[in-house]
Tab-separated table of C-alpha atoms and ligand atoms in Angstrom:
chain	number	residue	atom	x	y	z
P	1	MET	CA	0.371	12.085	48.791
P	2	ASN	CA	1.051	8.368	49.187
P	3	GLU	CA	4.180	7.357	51.086
P	4	ASN	CA	6.319	4.226	50.681
P	5	PHE	CA	4.150	3.244	47.775
P	6	SER	CA	4.568	-0.014	45.821
P	7	LEU	CA	5.285	0.526	42.105
P	8	LYS	CA	4.754	-3.133	41.215
P	9	PRO	CA	1.380	-2.554	39.494
P	10	TYR	CA	2.836	0.489	37.699
P	11	ASN	CA	5.633	-1.132	35.678
P	12	THR	CA	5.098	-3.787	32.995
P	13	PHE	CA	8.085	-5.818	34.214
P	14	GLY	CA	6.038	-6.296	37.391
P	15	VAL	CA	9.061	-5.827	39.637
P	16	GLU	CA	8.729	-4.639	43.215
P	17	ALA	CA	10.121	-1.206	44.070
P	18	TYR	CA	8.887	1.485	46.437
P	19	ALA	CA	8.502	5.201	45.840
P	20	LYS	CA	9.111	7.424	48.862
P	21	TYR	CA	6.181	9.512	47.590
P	22	PHE	CA	3.630	8.775	44.869
P	23	THR	CA	0.737	10.686	43.388
P	24	GLU	CA	-1.507	10.571	40.304
P	25	VAL	CA	-2.430	13.864	38.644
P	26	THR	CA	-5.304	14.614	36.283
P	27	SER	CA	-4.833	18.368	35.805
P	28	LEU	CA	-2.067	20.893	35.265
P	29	ASP	CA	-2.817	22.464	38.670
P	30	GLN	CA	-2.342	19.115	40.410
P	31	LEU	CA	0.899	18.608	38.485
P	32	GLN	CA	2.210	22.047	39.563
P	33	GLU	CA	1.263	21.260	43.160
P	34	ALA	CA	3.101	17.947	43.025
P	35	ILE	CA	6.203	19.611	41.597
P	36	ASN	CA	6.072	22.203	44.380
P	37	PHE	CA	5.880	19.360	46.889
P	38	SER	CA	9.017	17.749	45.447
P	39	HIS	CA	10.853	21.089	45.582
P	40	SER	CA	9.803	21.858	49.152
P	41	HIS	CA	10.756	18.335	50.264
P	42	HIS	CA	14.023	18.471	48.287
P	43	VAL	CA	13.368	15.153	46.566
P	44	PRO	CA	13.853	14.184	42.902
P	45	LEU	CA	10.918	13.737	40.524
P	46	LEU	CA	10.068	10.851	38.254
P	47	ILE	CA	7.261	11.063	35.715
P	48	LEU	CA	5.507	7.804	34.960
P	49	GLY	CA	3.291	6.993	32.000
P	50	GLY	CA	2.311	3.371	31.387
P	51	GLY	CA	5.547	2.039	32.938
P	52	SER	CA	6.267	-0.051	29.837
P	53	ASN	CA	9.804	1.142	29.162
P	54	ILE	CA	11.263	1.386	32.631
P	55	LEU	CA	13.161	-0.942	34.947
P	56	PHE	CA	13.297	-0.191	38.672
P	57	THR	CA	16.508	-1.686	40.013
P	58	LYS	CA	15.993	-0.041	43.402
P	59	ASP	CA	13.477	2.006	45.368
P	60	PHE	CA	12.954	5.587	44.219
P	61	GLU	CA	13.807	8.015	47.019
P	62	GLY	CA	11.699	10.824	45.611
P	63	LEU	CA	8.280	11.644	44.198
P	64	VAL	CA	6.792	9.536	41.388
P	65	ILE	CA	4.056	11.389	39.494
P	66	LYS	CA	1.770	9.270	37.360
P	67	LEU	CA	0.565	11.595	34.634
P	68	ASN	CA	-3.108	11.010	33.881
P	69	LEU	CA	-3.925	14.121	31.833
P	70	LYS	CA	-6.706	13.109	29.397
P	71	GLY	CA	-8.366	14.540	26.319
P	72	ILE	CA	-8.247	14.479	22.521
P	73	THR	CA	-9.201	17.397	20.272
P	74	GLU	CA	-9.016	17.944	16.531
P	75	GLN	CA	-8.658	20.700	14.008
P	76	ILE	CA	-9.259	20.195	10.301
P	77	LEU	CA	-6.239	21.502	8.421
P	78	ASP	CA	-7.215	21.096	4.775
P	79	GLN	CA	-9.117	18.663	2.560
P	80	ASN	CA	-6.701	15.830	3.326
P	81	HIS	CA	-5.305	16.551	6.776
P	82	VAL	CA	-6.320	16.963	10.371
P	83	LEU	CA	-4.333	18.022	13.432
P	84	VAL	CA	-5.032	15.790	16.409
P	85	TYR	CA	-4.065	16.983	19.902
P	86	ALA	CA	-3.747	14.273	22.548
P	87	LYS	CA	-2.974	14.770	26.225
P	88	ALA	CA	-0.042	12.893	27.758
P	89	GLY	CA	-2.095	10.446	29.850
P	90	GLU	CA	-4.044	9.002	26.918
P	91	ASN	CA	-3.188	5.347	26.358
P	92	TRP	CA	-1.241	5.059	23.078
P	93	HIS	CA	-3.137	2.159	21.522
P	94	GLU	CA	-6.530	3.594	22.524
P	95	PHE	CA	-5.459	6.832	20.837
P	96	VAL	CA	-4.436	4.943	17.675
P	97	THR	CA	-7.792	3.133	17.729
P	98	TYR	CA	-9.637	6.445	18.143
P	99	CYS	CA	-7.838	7.787	15.038
P	100	LEU	CA	-8.556	4.621	13.034
P	101	ASN	CA	-12.244	4.786	13.961
P	102	LYS	CA	-12.317	8.309	12.520
P	103	ASN	CA	-10.380	7.072	9.474
P	104	TYR	CA	-7.370	9.271	10.270
P	105	GLY	CA	-4.232	7.746	8.749
P	106	GLY	CA	-0.577	7.730	9.770
P	107	LEU	CA	-0.439	5.839	13.059
P	108	GLU	CA	-1.756	2.428	11.962
P	109	ASN	CA	1.708	0.797	11.811
P	110	LEU	CA	2.198	1.839	15.448
P	111	SER	CA	-0.815	-0.140	16.669
P	112	LEU	CA	-0.592	-2.015	19.957
P	113	ILE	CA	2.547	-0.325	21.288
P	114	PRO	CA	2.051	-0.136	25.064
P	115	GLY	CA	2.397	3.079	27.053
P	116	ASN	CA	1.010	6.584	26.868
P	117	VAL	CA	0.867	9.352	24.268
P	118	GLY	CA	2.998	11.673	26.423
P	119	THR	CA	5.879	9.228	26.373
P	120	SER	CA	5.798	8.644	22.621
P	121	PRO	CA	8.254	11.480	21.834
P	122	MET	CA	10.765	10.297	24.479
P	123	GLN	CA	12.203	7.608	22.240
P	124	ASN	CA	10.343	8.480	19.029
P	125	ILE	CA	8.433	5.200	19.243
P	126	GLY	CA	8.564	3.134	16.105
P	127	ALA	CA	7.455	-0.108	14.526
P	128	TYR	CA	6.882	-1.654	11.113
P	129	GLY	CA	8.515	1.096	9.056
P	130	THR	CA	6.959	4.071	10.879
P	131	GLU	CA	8.104	6.325	13.703
P	132	ILE	CA	6.116	9.090	15.384
P	133	LYS	CA	8.425	11.643	13.789
P	134	ASP	CA	6.624	10.880	10.482
P	135	THR	CA	3.363	12.459	11.735
P	136	PHE	CA	4.560	14.499	14.719
P	137	VAL	CA	3.954	18.266	14.621
P	138	SER	CA	4.856	19.464	18.117
P	139	CYS	CA	4.539	18.799	21.811
P	140	THR	CA	3.711	21.046	24.723
P	141	VAL	CA	5.961	20.619	27.736
P	142	LEU	CA	6.294	21.979	31.247
P	143	ASN	CA	9.786	23.190	32.067
P	144	ASN	CA	10.538	21.695	35.480
P	145	GLU	CA	12.843	24.498	36.540
P	146	SER	CA	11.234	27.661	35.144
P	147	LYS	CA	7.673	26.198	35.429
P	148	GLU	CA	6.988	27.752	32.013
P	149	ILE	CA	4.996	25.962	29.329
P	150	GLU	CA	7.004	25.593	26.128
P	151	THR	CA	6.469	24.065	22.702
P	152	PHE	CA	8.918	21.823	20.870
P	153	ASN	CA	8.499	21.421	17.108
P	154	LEU	CA	9.720	18.468	15.058
P	155	GLU	CA	13.195	19.844	14.515
P	156	GLN	CA	13.682	20.860	18.152
P	157	CYS	CA	12.873	17.330	19.331
P	158	LYS	CA	15.976	15.981	17.492
P	159	PHE	CA	14.322	12.641	16.847
P	160	GLY	CA	16.532	9.692	15.953
P	161	TYR	CA	16.198	5.923	16.119
P	162	ARG	CA	14.670	5.344	19.602
P	163	ASP	CA	16.009	8.749	20.560
P	164	SER	CA	15.112	12.409	21.121
P	165	ILE	CA	16.325	15.499	22.941
P	166	PHE	CA	14.237	14.325	25.931
P	167	LYS	CA	16.501	11.290	26.369
P	168	GLN	CA	19.670	13.317	25.815
P	169	GLU	CA	20.550	16.903	26.750
P	170	ALA	CA	17.013	17.732	27.981
P	171	LYS	CA	16.699	14.591	30.090
P	172	GLY	CA	14.596	15.173	33.217
P	173	LYS	CA	14.113	18.850	32.367
P	174	TYR	CA	10.661	18.737	30.753
P	175	ILE	CA	7.349	17.043	31.356
P	176	ILE	CA	5.511	16.339	28.127
P	177	LEU	CA	1.875	17.435	28.484
P	178	GLU	CA	0.359	17.090	25.014
P	179	VAL	CA	1.397	15.857	21.575
P	180	VAL	CA	0.084	17.069	18.214
P	181	PHE	CA	-0.013	14.835	15.134
P	182	ARG	CA	-0.805	15.678	11.520
P	183	LEU	CA	-2.840	12.814	10.095
P	184	THR	CA	-4.485	12.150	6.755
P	185	THR	CA	-8.264	12.147	6.318
P	186	ALA	CA	-8.142	10.851	2.732
P	187	HIS	CA	-5.559	9.487	0.257
P	188	HIS	CA	-3.781	7.645	3.056
P	189	THR	CA	-0.204	6.478	2.560
P	190	ILE	CA	-0.277	2.729	3.072
P	191	LYS	CA	3.039	1.283	4.304
P	192	THR	CA	3.301	-2.458	3.936
P	193	GLU	CA	6.931	-2.956	2.867
P	194	TYR	CA	8.305	-3.625	6.322
P	195	GLY	CA	8.717	-7.053	7.823
P	196	ALA	CA	5.887	-9.506	7.648
P	197	ILE	CA	3.025	-7.063	6.951
P	198	GLN	CA	2.611	-8.086	3.321
P	199	SER	CA	2.511	-11.807	4.066
P	200	GLU	CA	0.131	-11.280	6.987
P	201	LEU	CA	-2.214	-9.338	4.681
P	202	GLU	CA	-2.043	-12.245	2.240
P	203	ASN	CA	-2.948	-14.638	5.074
P	204	LEU	CA	-5.944	-12.421	5.755
P	205	GLY	CA	-6.843	-12.486	2.042
P	206	ILE	CA	-6.476	-8.719	1.678
P	207	GLN	CA	-5.071	-7.121	-1.482
P	208	ASN	CA	-5.565	-3.366	-1.286
P	209	PRO	CA	-5.534	-2.767	2.444
P	210	THR	CA	-7.202	0.082	4.268
P	211	ILE	CA	-5.424	1.687	7.222
P	212	GLN	CA	-7.665	-0.360	9.515
P	213	GLU	CA	-6.527	-3.561	7.779
P	214	VAL	CA	-2.850	-2.591	8.071
P	215	SER	CA	-3.483	-2.077	11.789
P	216	LYS	CA	-5.065	-5.532	12.021
P	217	ALA	CA	-2.046	-7.126	10.296
P	218	VAL	CA	0.388	-5.320	12.620
P	219	ILE	CA	-1.631	-6.423	15.666
P	220	ASN	CA	-1.601	-10.046	14.483
P	221	ILE	CA	2.173	-10.038	13.922
P	222	ARG	CA	2.873	-8.399	17.266
P	223	GLN	CA	0.604	-10.827	19.130
P	224	SER	CA	2.350	-13.771	17.483
P	225	LYS	CA	5.779	-12.975	18.906
P	226	LEU	CA	5.729	-10.302	21.579
P	227	PRO	CA	4.744	-11.434	25.073
P	228	ASN	CA	1.723	-9.669	26.582
P	229	PRO	CA	2.919	-7.829	29.721
P	230	LYS	CA	-0.390	-8.714	31.399
P	231	GLU	CA	0.645	-12.368	31.165
P	232	ILE	CA	4.422	-12.158	31.518
P	233	GLY	CA	6.360	-9.123	32.698
P	234	ASN	CA	8.511	-7.386	30.065
P	235	ALA	CA	9.277	-3.992	28.508
P	236	GLY	CA	9.454	-4.942	24.826
P	237	SER	CA	12.898	-4.836	23.193
P	238	PHE	CA	15.385	-4.529	26.013
P	239	PHE	CA	18.192	-3.318	23.738
P	240	LYS	CA	18.377	-1.138	20.635
P	241	ASN	CA	19.440	-2.652	17.332
P	242	PRO	CA	23.107	-1.624	17.016
P	243	SER	CA	24.547	0.223	14.014
P	244	ILE	CA	28.089	-0.633	13.003
P	245	SER	CA	30.369	0.570	10.209
P	246	LEU	CA	30.301	-1.188	6.852
P	247	LYS	CA	33.957	-2.094	7.450
P	248	GLN	CA	33.219	-3.789	10.790
P	249	PHE	CA	30.227	-5.533	9.208
P	250	GLU	CA	32.405	-6.968	6.417
P	251	GLU	CA	34.954	-8.177	8.987
P	252	ILE	CA	32.288	-9.921	11.090
P	253	LYS	CA	30.754	-11.415	7.955
P	254	GLN	CA	34.022	-13.242	7.208
P	255	LYS	CA	33.490	-15.280	10.360
P	256	PHE	CA	29.661	-15.312	10.552
P	257	GLU	CA	28.522	-15.365	6.945
P	258	ASN	CA	24.776	-15.413	7.784
P	259	ILE	CA	24.799	-12.226	9.811
P	260	PRO	CA	21.787	-10.126	8.758
P	261	GLY	CA	22.233	-6.378	8.290
P	262	TYR	CA	20.296	-3.423	6.888
P	263	SER	CA	22.623	-0.979	5.229
P	264	ASN	CA	22.101	2.768	5.322
P	265	ARG	CA	24.993	4.445	3.480
P	266	GLU	CA	28.130	3.733	5.521
P	267	MET	CA	26.371	2.207	8.556
P	268	VAL	CA	24.740	-1.203	8.899
P	269	LYS	CA	21.976	-1.929	11.420
P	270	ILE	CA	22.117	-5.429	12.876
P	271	PRO	CA	19.085	-7.092	14.505
P	272	ALA	CA	20.097	-7.432	18.160
P	273	GLY	CA	17.682	-10.375	18.464
P	274	TRP	CA	19.863	-12.345	16.033
P	275	LEU	CA	23.098	-11.515	17.895
P	276	ILE	CA	21.545	-12.529	21.219
P	277	GLU	CA	20.127	-15.751	19.768
P	278	GLN	CA	23.542	-16.649	18.303
P	279	CYS	CA	25.034	-16.325	21.776
P	280	GLY	CA	22.630	-19.011	22.966
P	281	TRP	CA	20.315	-16.801	25.009
P	282	LYS	CA	17.018	-17.308	23.216
P	283	GLY	CA	14.566	-18.947	25.637
P	284	LYS	CA	17.294	-19.312	28.249
P	285	GLN	CA	16.257	-18.794	31.869
P	286	ILE	CA	18.438	-18.024	34.878
P	287	GLU	CA	16.430	-18.212	38.064
P	288	ASN	CA	13.554	-15.718	37.611
P	289	VAL	CA	14.653	-14.059	34.369
P	290	ALA	CA	14.671	-15.261	30.761
P	291	SER	CA	15.168	-14.181	27.196
P	292	HIS	CA	11.799	-14.707	25.482
P	293	LYS	CA	11.473	-17.964	23.546
P	294	LEU	CA	9.961	-16.280	20.468
P	295	GLN	CA	11.960	-13.022	20.486
P	296	ALA	CA	15.432	-13.071	22.049
P	297	LEU	CA	15.526	-9.265	22.301
P	298	VAL	CA	12.771	-9.276	24.899
P	299	ILE	CA	13.801	-10.020	28.492
P	300	VAL	CA	10.979	-11.398	30.622
P	301	ASN	CA	10.178	-11.701	34.313
P	302	ALA	CA	9.692	-15.441	33.813
P	303	THR	CA	8.421	-16.384	37.258
P	304	GLY	CA	6.878	-13.035	38.179
P	305	LEU	CA	9.291	-12.965	41.119
P	306	ALA	CA	12.291	-11.286	39.487
P	307	THR	CA	13.837	-8.206	41.037
P	308	GLY	CA	14.890	-5.280	38.869
P	309	LYS	CA	18.499	-5.919	39.847
P	310	GLU	CA	18.251	-9.534	38.649
P	311	ILE	CA	16.863	-8.370	35.280
P	312	PHE	CA	19.574	-5.739	35.002
P	313	ASP	CA	22.320	-8.284	35.786
P	314	PHE	CA	20.856	-10.696	33.224
P	315	SER	CA	21.007	-7.913	30.616
P	316	THR	CA	24.650	-7.253	31.520
P	317	GLN	CA	25.479	-10.906	30.866
P	318	ILE	CA	23.863	-10.617	27.432
P	319	ILE	CA	25.835	-7.447	26.662
P	320	ASP	CA	29.071	-9.173	27.721
P	321	SER	CA	28.525	-12.264	25.606
P	322	VAL	CA	27.535	-10.292	22.458
P	323	LYS	CA	30.621	-8.137	22.956
P	324	GLU	CA	32.828	-11.181	23.370
P	325	LYS	CA	31.487	-13.112	20.370
P	326	PHE	CA	30.935	-10.283	17.860
P	327	GLY	CA	32.789	-7.259	19.269
P	328	ILE	CA	29.504	-5.319	19.138
P	329	ASN	CA	28.241	-3.129	21.992
P	330	LEU	CA	24.556	-3.451	22.791
P	331	GLU	CA	22.876	-0.396	24.263
P	332	ARG	CA	19.845	-0.726	26.556
P	333	GLU	CA	16.609	0.777	25.245
P	334	VAL	CA	14.764	0.474	28.550
P	335	ASN	CA	15.128	3.378	31.021
P	336	ILE	CA	16.997	2.130	34.081
P	337	ILE	CA	16.199	3.632	37.481
L	401	FAD	P1	7.148	4.833	30.904
L	401	FAD	O1	7.781	3.494	31.033
L	401	FAD	O2	6.124	5.220	31.902
L	401	FAD	O3	8.290	5.936	30.865
L	401	FAD	C1	9.439	5.795	30.062
L	401	FAD	C2	10.392	6.975	30.332
L	401	FAD	O4	9.809	8.198	29.938
L	401	FAD	C3	10.733	7.139	31.815
L	401	FAD	O5	12.059	7.561	31.913
L	401	FAD	C4	9.779	8.238	32.286
L	401	FAD	O6	10.284	8.964	33.373
L	401	FAD	C5	9.676	9.111	31.038
L	401	FAD	N1	8.367	9.754	30.847
L	401	FAD	C6	7.158	9.131	30.770
L	401	FAD	N2	6.184	10.008	30.491
L	401	FAD	C7	6.777	11.220	30.408
L	401	FAD	C8	6.290	12.534	30.145
L	401	FAD	N3	4.996	12.783	29.910
L	401	FAD	N4	7.170	13.570	30.139
L	401	FAD	C9	8.491	13.344	30.373
L	401	FAD	N5	9.004	12.123	30.631
L	401	FAD	C10	8.163	11.080	30.642
L	401	FAD	N6	8.520	0.847	21.856
L	401	FAD	C11	8.656	1.166	20.549
L	401	FAD	O7	9.181	2.233	20.209
L	401	FAD	N7	8.232	0.309	19.566
L	401	FAD	C12	7.643	-0.870	19.842
L	401	FAD	O8	7.267	-1.596	18.927
L	401	FAD	C13	7.467	-1.229	21.213
L	401	FAD	N8	6.911	-2.414	21.543
L	401	FAD	C14	6.751	-2.760	22.848
L	401	FAD	C15	6.152	-3.983	23.163
L	401	FAD	C16	5.948	-4.351	24.484
L	401	FAD	C17	5.296	-5.668	24.775
L	401	FAD	C18	6.349	-3.476	25.525
L	401	FAD	C19	6.096	-3.851	26.953
L	401	FAD	C20	6.971	-2.272	25.220
L	401	FAD	C21	7.192	-1.903	23.880
L	401	FAD	N9	7.810	-0.680	23.530
L	401	FAD	C22	7.939	-0.330	22.199
L	401	FAD	C23	8.347	0.220	24.566
L	401	FAD	C24	7.280	1.173	25.169
L	401	FAD	O9	5.987	0.745	24.891
L	401	FAD	C25	7.430	2.584	24.639
L	401	FAD	O10	8.725	3.084	24.918
L	401	FAD	C26	6.414	3.554	25.270
L	401	FAD	O11	6.464	4.806	24.624
L	401	FAD	C27	6.641	3.751	26.755
L	401	FAD	O12	5.552	4.494	27.267
L	401	FAD	P2	5.179	4.505	28.792
L	401	FAD	O13	4.128	5.556	28.973
L	401	FAD	O14	4.839	3.152	29.269
L	401	FAD	O15	6.572	4.985	29.406
L	402	EPU	N1	15.846	-12.148	15.099
L	402	EPU	C1	16.468	-13.330	15.403
L	402	EPU	N2	16.153	-13.957	16.578
L	402	EPU	C2	15.265	-13.435	17.452
L	402	EPU	C3	14.618	-12.226	17.141
L	402	EPU	C4	14.931	-11.581	15.964
L	402	EPU	O1	17.270	-13.836	14.643
L	402	EPU	O2	15.036	-14.066	18.500
L	402	EPU	C5	16.182	-11.454	13.851
L	402	EPU	C6	15.488	-11.991	12.621
L	402	EPU	O3	16.418	-11.940	11.590
L	402	EPU	C7	14.400	-10.955	12.346
L	402	EPU	C8	15.068	-9.691	12.819
L	402	EPU	O4	15.853	-10.086	13.943
L	402	EPU	O5	14.090	-10.897	10.991
L	402	EPU	C9	14.135	-8.571	13.216
L	402	EPU	O6	13.234	-9.032	14.231
L	402	EPU	P1	11.832	-8.300	14.475
L	402	EPU	O7	11.128	-8.106	13.192
L	402	EPU	O8	11.131	-9.020	15.576
L	402	EPU	O9	12.236	-6.847	14.918
L	402	EPU	P2	13.305	-6.322	15.955
L	402	EPU	O10	14.378	-5.624	15.189
L	402	EPU	O11	13.717	-7.373	16.914
L	402	EPU	C10	12.239	-3.957	16.148
L	402	EPU	C11	11.923	-3.009	17.257
L	402	EPU	C12	10.571	-3.360	17.864
L	402	EPU	C13	9.513	-3.232	16.783
L	402	EPU	C14	9.849	-4.215	15.642
L	402	EPU	C15	8.926	-4.037	14.455
L	402	EPU	C16	14.007	-2.251	18.199
L	402	EPU	C17	14.972	-2.325	19.334
L	402	EPU	N3	12.952	-3.052	18.274
L	402	EPU	O12	12.411	-5.241	16.735
L	402	EPU	O13	10.285	-2.411	18.881
L	402	EPU	O14	8.223	-3.533	17.281
L	402	EPU	O15	11.201	-3.933	15.176
L	402	EPU	O16	9.194	-2.834	13.812
L	402	EPU	O17	14.212	-1.459	17.273
L	402	EPU	C18	10.582	-1.983	21.217
L	402	EPU	O18	11.255	-0.990	20.889
L	402	EPU	O19	10.330	-2.259	22.411
L	402	EPU	C19	10.054	-2.853	20.179
L	402	EPU	C20	9.375	-3.973	20.450
C-alpha cells in the first residue's frame, strides 16, 4: 500500500493531488483485499481507470484503487455476431483496435476515446452518432457493500446521454469488473451520417467505407480538434451539451438567430461549445487555465501548472457567463473530486 501518493501521473488534466493510500490491482483477490483495507481503516474508496474524466480539486483522504484487470475473450453467437468480454482495466482504444483487427463491427465510431473499458458504462461513452448502449450486453460488477458479484443488463444500466445508473442512484456502490459487447462479424452497419465523417471519408478518397476506414476518419477528425492529453492536460468535453425546451429555444432564437440546435421531439440539444464561444471564452486563458483554441468545450491545463481548484473555478466562470447571456445551465461532465 502506497501512502501520500501523488496522483499527477494518473489524471489526464495532470493536476497535483495526493491520495492518503494508493494501490494498483490486477486480480479480483487483490481488489477484495484492497476493499477490506479501506473498510478496516475506515477510509472512503475511489476507483480509478485511465483518469481521463476526473478532476481532483483536493487531496483524496482515502484509498485510490487503480483497476488493472486485463483480458479479452470471445464467444461466437451466430453467423453474424460475436460476444466480446473485456476486463475493466483494458484500455478503451486498444480494445477498439483489437476488435477492428478481428473485423468485429460496432465500436469503430468510438475510436480514440481515452480511458478504460470498465469506465465506459459510467457515462455511456459516445461519439460520432454511437454510444456504447448500442452494442452493450451487460457488465459484471462487484457490490462494494455486500461484496457479491452481480450482473447488470442493458435495461438495468439506465443509459442516457452521458449518463447511467452508476452516475446516479448507484453511484459509488459498484465496481465494474467486465463489460460484454455484441458486435457484428459480417454485414456491418456503417454509420457515417454524424458530423464530419462523410467529408473526411471524401478527403481520404473513400466511397464505400469499411469499419476500419470509418475508424480512420473518426481518428483524423478527433486529432484535428481535440487536444492530446499527453501534450496538454484536459479531460475532453468539460460540460455536457444542454437540452432545453422548444419554447425556450424559440425565445433565445429571437435574440440570437444563429443559435444551433438539434431537435428531438419537444427538447432541443444545444452545442455547449457554441454557447461558450459566444461568451468569448474560446482560446481565452486565465493564469494556468484556458478554454481550448479549437474546441471551446474543452478546458485545458495550459501551462501544466494548474491546480484542480483553479480549473474548477474557471469552469464556474464559464457556467455563470452562459447562464447570464443565454439563461441556460451548463452541467459538468467531468467527475469532480
Ligand atoms: P476515470 O477518469 O478513471 O474515471 C471516471 C469516473 O468513473 C470516476 O468517478 C471513477 O471513480 C469512476 N470509475 C472508473 N472506473 C470505474 C469502474 N471500473 N467501476 C466503477 N467506477 C469507476 N467521453 C466520451 O463519452 N466521448 C468522447 O468522445 C470523449 N472524448 C474525450 C477526449 C479526450 C481528449 C479526453 C481526455 C476525454 C474524453 N472523453 C470522452 C471522456 C473520457 O475519455 C471517458 O469518460 C472515459 O470513459 C473515462 O474513462 P477513464 O477510465 O479514464 O475514467
Ligand atoms: N462549436 C462551436 N464552437 C466550438 C466548439 C463547437 O461553435 O468551439 C459548435 C459547432 O457548431 C459544432 C458543434 O458545436 O458544429 C458540435 O461540436 P463537435 O462536433 O466538436 O461536438 P461537441 O458537441 O462539442 C460532442 C461530445 C464529444 C464527442 C463529439 C463527437 C459532448 C459533451 N461532447 O462534442 O465527446 O467526441 O460530440 O461526437 O457530448 C467528451 O464527452 O468528452 C467528448 C469529447
